[in-house]
Coordinates of C-alpha atoms in Angstrom, one line a residue:
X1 CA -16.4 -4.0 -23.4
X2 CA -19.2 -2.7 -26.3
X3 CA -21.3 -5.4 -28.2
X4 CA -22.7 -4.2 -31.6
X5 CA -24.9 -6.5 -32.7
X6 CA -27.2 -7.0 -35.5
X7 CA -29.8 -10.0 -36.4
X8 CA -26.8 -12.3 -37.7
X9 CA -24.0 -11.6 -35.9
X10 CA -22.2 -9.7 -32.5
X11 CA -19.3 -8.5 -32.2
X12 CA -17.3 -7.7 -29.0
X13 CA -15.0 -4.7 -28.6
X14 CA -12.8 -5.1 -25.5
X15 CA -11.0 -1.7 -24.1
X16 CA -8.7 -3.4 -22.5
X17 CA -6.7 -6.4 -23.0
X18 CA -6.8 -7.8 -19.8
X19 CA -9.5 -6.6 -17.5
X20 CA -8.1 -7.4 -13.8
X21 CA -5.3 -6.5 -12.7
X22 CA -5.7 -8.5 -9.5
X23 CA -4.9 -11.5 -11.8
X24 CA -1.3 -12.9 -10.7
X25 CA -0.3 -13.5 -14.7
X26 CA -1.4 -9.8 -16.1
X27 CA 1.8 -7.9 -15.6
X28 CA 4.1 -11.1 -17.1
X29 CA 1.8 -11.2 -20.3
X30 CA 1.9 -7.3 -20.8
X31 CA 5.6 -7.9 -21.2
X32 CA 5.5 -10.8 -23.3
X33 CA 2.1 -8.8 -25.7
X34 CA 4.1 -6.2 -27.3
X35 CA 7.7 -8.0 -28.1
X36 CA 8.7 -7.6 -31.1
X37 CA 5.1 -6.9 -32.6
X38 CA 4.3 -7.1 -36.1
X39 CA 3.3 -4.1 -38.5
X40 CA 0.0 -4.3 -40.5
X41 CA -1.1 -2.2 -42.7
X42 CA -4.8 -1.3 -42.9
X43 CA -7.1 0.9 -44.9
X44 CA -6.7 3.7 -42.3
X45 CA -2.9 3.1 -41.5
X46 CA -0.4 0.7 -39.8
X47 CA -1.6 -0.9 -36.8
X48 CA 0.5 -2.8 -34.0
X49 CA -0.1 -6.6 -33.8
X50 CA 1.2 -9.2 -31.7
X51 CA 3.1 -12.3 -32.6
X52 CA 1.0 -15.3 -33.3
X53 CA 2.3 -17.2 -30.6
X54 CA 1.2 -14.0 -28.1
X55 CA -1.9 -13.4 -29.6
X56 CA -2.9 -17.6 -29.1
X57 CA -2.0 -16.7 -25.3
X58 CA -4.1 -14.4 -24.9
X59 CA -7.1 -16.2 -26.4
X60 CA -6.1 -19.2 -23.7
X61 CA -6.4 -16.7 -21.2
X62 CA -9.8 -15.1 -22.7
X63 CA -10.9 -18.6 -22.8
X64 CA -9.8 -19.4 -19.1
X65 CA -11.6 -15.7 -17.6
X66 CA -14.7 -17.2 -19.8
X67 CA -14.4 -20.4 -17.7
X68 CA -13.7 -18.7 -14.6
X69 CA -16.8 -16.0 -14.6
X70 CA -18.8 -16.3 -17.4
X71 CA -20.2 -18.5 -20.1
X72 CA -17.8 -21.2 -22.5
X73 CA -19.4 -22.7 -25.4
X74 CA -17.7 -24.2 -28.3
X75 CA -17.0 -21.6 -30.4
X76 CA -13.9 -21.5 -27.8
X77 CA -12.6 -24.7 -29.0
X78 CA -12.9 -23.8 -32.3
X79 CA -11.2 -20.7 -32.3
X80 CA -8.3 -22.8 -30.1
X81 CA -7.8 -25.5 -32.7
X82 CA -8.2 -23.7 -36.4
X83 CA -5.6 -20.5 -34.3
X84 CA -3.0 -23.1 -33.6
X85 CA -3.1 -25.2 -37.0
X86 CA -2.6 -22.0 -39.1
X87 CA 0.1 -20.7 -37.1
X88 CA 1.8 -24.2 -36.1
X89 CA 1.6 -23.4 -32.7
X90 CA 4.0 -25.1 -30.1
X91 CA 1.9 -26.7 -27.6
X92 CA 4.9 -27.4 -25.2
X93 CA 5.8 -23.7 -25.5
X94 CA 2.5 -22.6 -24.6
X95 CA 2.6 -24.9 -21.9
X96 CA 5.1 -23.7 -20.3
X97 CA 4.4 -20.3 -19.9
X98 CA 0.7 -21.0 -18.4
X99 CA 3.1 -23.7 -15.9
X100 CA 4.4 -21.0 -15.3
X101 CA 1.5 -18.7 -13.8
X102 CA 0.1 -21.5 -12.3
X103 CA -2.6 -22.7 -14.8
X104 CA -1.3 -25.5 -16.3
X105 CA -4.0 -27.7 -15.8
X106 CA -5.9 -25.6 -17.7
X107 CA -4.0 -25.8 -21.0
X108 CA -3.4 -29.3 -20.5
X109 CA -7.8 -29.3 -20.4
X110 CA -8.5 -27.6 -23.5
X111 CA -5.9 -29.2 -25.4
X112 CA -7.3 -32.5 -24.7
X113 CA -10.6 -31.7 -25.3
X114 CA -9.5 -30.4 -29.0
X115 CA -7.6 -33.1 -29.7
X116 CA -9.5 -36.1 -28.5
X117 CA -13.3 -34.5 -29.3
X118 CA -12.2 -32.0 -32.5
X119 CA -9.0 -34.3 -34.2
X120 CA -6.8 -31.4 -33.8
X121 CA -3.4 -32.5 -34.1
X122 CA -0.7 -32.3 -31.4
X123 CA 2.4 -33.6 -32.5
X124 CA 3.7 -36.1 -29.4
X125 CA 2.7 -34.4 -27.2
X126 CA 2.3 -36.7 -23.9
X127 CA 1.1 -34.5 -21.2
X128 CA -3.0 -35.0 -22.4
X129 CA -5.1 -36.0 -19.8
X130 CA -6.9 -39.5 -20.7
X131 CA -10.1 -38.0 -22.9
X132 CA -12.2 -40.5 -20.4
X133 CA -10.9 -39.2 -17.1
X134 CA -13.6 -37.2 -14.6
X135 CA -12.5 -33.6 -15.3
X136 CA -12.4 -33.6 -18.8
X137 CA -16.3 -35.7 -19.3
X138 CA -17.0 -32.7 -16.9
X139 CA -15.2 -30.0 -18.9
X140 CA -17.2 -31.3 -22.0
X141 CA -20.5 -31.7 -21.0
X142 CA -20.1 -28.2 -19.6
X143 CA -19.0 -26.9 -22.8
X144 CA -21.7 -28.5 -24.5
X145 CA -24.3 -27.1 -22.2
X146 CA -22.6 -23.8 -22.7
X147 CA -23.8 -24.0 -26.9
X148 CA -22.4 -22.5 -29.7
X149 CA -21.3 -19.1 -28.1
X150 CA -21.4 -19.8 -24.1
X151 CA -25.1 -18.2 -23.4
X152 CA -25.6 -21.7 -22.1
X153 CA -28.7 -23.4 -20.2
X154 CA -30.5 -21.4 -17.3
X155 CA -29.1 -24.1 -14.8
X156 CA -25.6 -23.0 -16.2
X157 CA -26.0 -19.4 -15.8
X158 CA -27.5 -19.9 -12.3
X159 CA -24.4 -22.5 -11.3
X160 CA -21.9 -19.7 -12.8
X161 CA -23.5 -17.3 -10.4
X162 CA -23.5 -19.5 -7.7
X163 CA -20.0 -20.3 -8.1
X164 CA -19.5 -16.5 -7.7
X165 CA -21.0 -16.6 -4.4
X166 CA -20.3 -19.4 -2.3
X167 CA -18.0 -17.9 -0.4
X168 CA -19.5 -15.4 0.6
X169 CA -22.7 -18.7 1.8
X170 CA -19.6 -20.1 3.6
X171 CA -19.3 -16.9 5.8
X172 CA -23.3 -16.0 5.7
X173 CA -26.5 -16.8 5.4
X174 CA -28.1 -17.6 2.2
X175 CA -30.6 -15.4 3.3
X176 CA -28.5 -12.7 4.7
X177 CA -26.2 -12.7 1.1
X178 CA -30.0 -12.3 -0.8
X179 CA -30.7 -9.1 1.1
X180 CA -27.2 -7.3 0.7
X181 CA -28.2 -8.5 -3.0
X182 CA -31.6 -6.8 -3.1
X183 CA -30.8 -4.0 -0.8
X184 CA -27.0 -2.7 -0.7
X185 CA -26.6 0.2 0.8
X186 CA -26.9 3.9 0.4
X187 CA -23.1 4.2 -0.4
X188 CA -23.8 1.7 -3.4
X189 CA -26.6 2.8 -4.3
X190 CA -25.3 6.6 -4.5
X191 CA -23.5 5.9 -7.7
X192 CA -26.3 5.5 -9.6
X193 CA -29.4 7.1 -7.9
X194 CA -27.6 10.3 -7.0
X195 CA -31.1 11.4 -5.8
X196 CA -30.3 10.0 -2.4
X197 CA -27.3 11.1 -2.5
X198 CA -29.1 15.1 -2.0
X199 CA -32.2 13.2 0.0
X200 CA -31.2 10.3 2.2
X201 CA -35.1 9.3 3.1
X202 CA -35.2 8.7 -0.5
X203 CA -33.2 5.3 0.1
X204 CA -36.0 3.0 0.0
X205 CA -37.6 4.3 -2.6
X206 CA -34.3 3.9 -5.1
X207 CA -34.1 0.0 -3.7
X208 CA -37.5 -0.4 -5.4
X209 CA -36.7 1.2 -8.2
X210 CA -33.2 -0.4 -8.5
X211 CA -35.4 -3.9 -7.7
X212 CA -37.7 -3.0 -11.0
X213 CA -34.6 -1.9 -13.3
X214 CA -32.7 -5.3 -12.4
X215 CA -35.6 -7.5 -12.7
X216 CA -36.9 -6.9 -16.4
X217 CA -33.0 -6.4 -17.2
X218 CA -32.1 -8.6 -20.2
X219 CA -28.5 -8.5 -18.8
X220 CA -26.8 -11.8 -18.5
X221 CA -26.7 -12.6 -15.3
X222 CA -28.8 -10.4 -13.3
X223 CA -31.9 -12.4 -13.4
X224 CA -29.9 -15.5 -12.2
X225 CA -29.3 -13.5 -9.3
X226 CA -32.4 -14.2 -8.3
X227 CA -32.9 -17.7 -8.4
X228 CA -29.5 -18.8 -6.3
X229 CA -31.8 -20.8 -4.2
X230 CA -33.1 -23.1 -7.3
X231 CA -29.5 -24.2 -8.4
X232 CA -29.3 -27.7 -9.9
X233 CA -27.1 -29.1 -7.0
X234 CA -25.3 -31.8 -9.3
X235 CA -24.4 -29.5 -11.2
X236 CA -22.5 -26.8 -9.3
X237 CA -20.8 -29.6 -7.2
X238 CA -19.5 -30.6 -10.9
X239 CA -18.4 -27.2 -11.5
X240 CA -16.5 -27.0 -8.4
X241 CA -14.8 -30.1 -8.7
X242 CA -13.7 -29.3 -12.5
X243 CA -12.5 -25.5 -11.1
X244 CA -10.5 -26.8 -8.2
X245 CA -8.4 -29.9 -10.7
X246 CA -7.8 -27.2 -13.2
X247 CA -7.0 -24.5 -10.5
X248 CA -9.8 -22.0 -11.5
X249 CA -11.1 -21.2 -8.5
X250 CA -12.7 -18.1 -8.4
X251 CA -11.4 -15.1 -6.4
X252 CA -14.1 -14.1 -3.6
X253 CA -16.3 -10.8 -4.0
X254 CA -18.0 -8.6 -2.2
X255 CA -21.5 -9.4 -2.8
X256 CA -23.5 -6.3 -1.8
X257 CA -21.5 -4.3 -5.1
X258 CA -23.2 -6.9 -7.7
X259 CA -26.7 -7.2 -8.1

């Protein structure tokens, strides 16, 4: 992914449209993206575009990696509900096919939450979960502390990151997972300090510098890296209830790769 950005407004160009392929629904949606696609033609030539219908997939599964890994702020609902008014799209169809990679619950979320807090219209639909019950107040005050765009509060960013790790606490230390975090070793820290790669003994000098380079990184997430121990406890306990109804959970990682 590139971000261009300027003092109004960023924009996000994706090279891929799924990035992991270790995701058990990539392979089905490949199929289903380019079936009968549409022809569009644009100032430099015709393009390839997806059906609507394919196209609102794939922004529920954008939404759901958002969820998953990274930040969710509104702007998610918004593009769900004005997408599926101007293309009429069939909520029971949709639901089906994300029944049918496991993440139902999911779709069943988000549609709630636009039709309950946003007044987007559903048809009769009568699969909605009841706008008052635990997962969705959680789903919504988490969207809400995620803002406009998902950059969210510092407590979310450190939850999110937490949430990435604790299942690597379940197996370690907290104190052992901070130190593979600080100071991975040589075979990590080859591929980008090749120095040590020619002079071994140079090892502790490229933690330090890799320690400096992270620490006044602007990069989301990074710095939250750091303060795993100061999580607002509520909170992730939240998160992790609203994952495991809606069948998010993440997948574990390696933590000495991700500092």
């Amino acid at each position: 992914m590139r971000l261009f950005r300027n003092d109004a407004l960023s924009i996000e160009l994706h090279h891929a449209v799924l990035h992991s392929d270790r995701e058990p629904y990539v392979h089905r949606f490949m199929e289903k993206l380019w079936h009968q696609p549409i022809k569009v033609e644009t100032m430099v030539g015709t393009i390839m575009a997806p059906q609507p219908e394919v196209h609102f997939t794939y922004i529920v599964l954008h939404m759901m990696k958002h969820l998953k890994e990274a930040g969710f702020g509104l702007r998610f609902l918004l593009d769900f509900k004005y997408f599926a008014k101007y293309h009429k799209i069939n909520h029971d169809d949709q639901l089906a096919f994300f029944e049918a990679i496991g993440y139902g619950e999911f779709y069943r979320s988000i549609t709630t939450l636009c039709h309950y807090y946003l007044g987007m219209d559903v048809g009769k639909v009568k699969w909605l979960y009841d706008p008052e019950s635990t997962v969705i107040r959680i789903l919504a005050e988490y969207i809400v502390e995620g803002g406009s765009f998902g950059n969210g509060s510092e407590r979310m960013r450190i939850a999110n990151q937490y949430d990435k790790y604790k299942d690597a606490f379940k197996k370690k230390s907290k104190l052992d997972v901070y130190m593979e975090l600080l100071f991975p070793p040589s075979s990590v820290i080859i591929g980008n300090y090749s120095y040590v790669g020619r002079y071994r003994f140079l090892l502790p000098i490229a933690w330090i510098h890799r320690l400096l380079q992270k620490s006044l990184s602007n990069k989301k997430g990074t710095k939250e890296k750091f303060f795993l121990f100061t999580h607002d406890e509520e909170f992730v306990l939240k998160k992790e209830y609203m994952m495991n109804v809606l069948r998010l959970n993440s997948q574990e990682v390696e933590t000495k790769n991700d500092l």
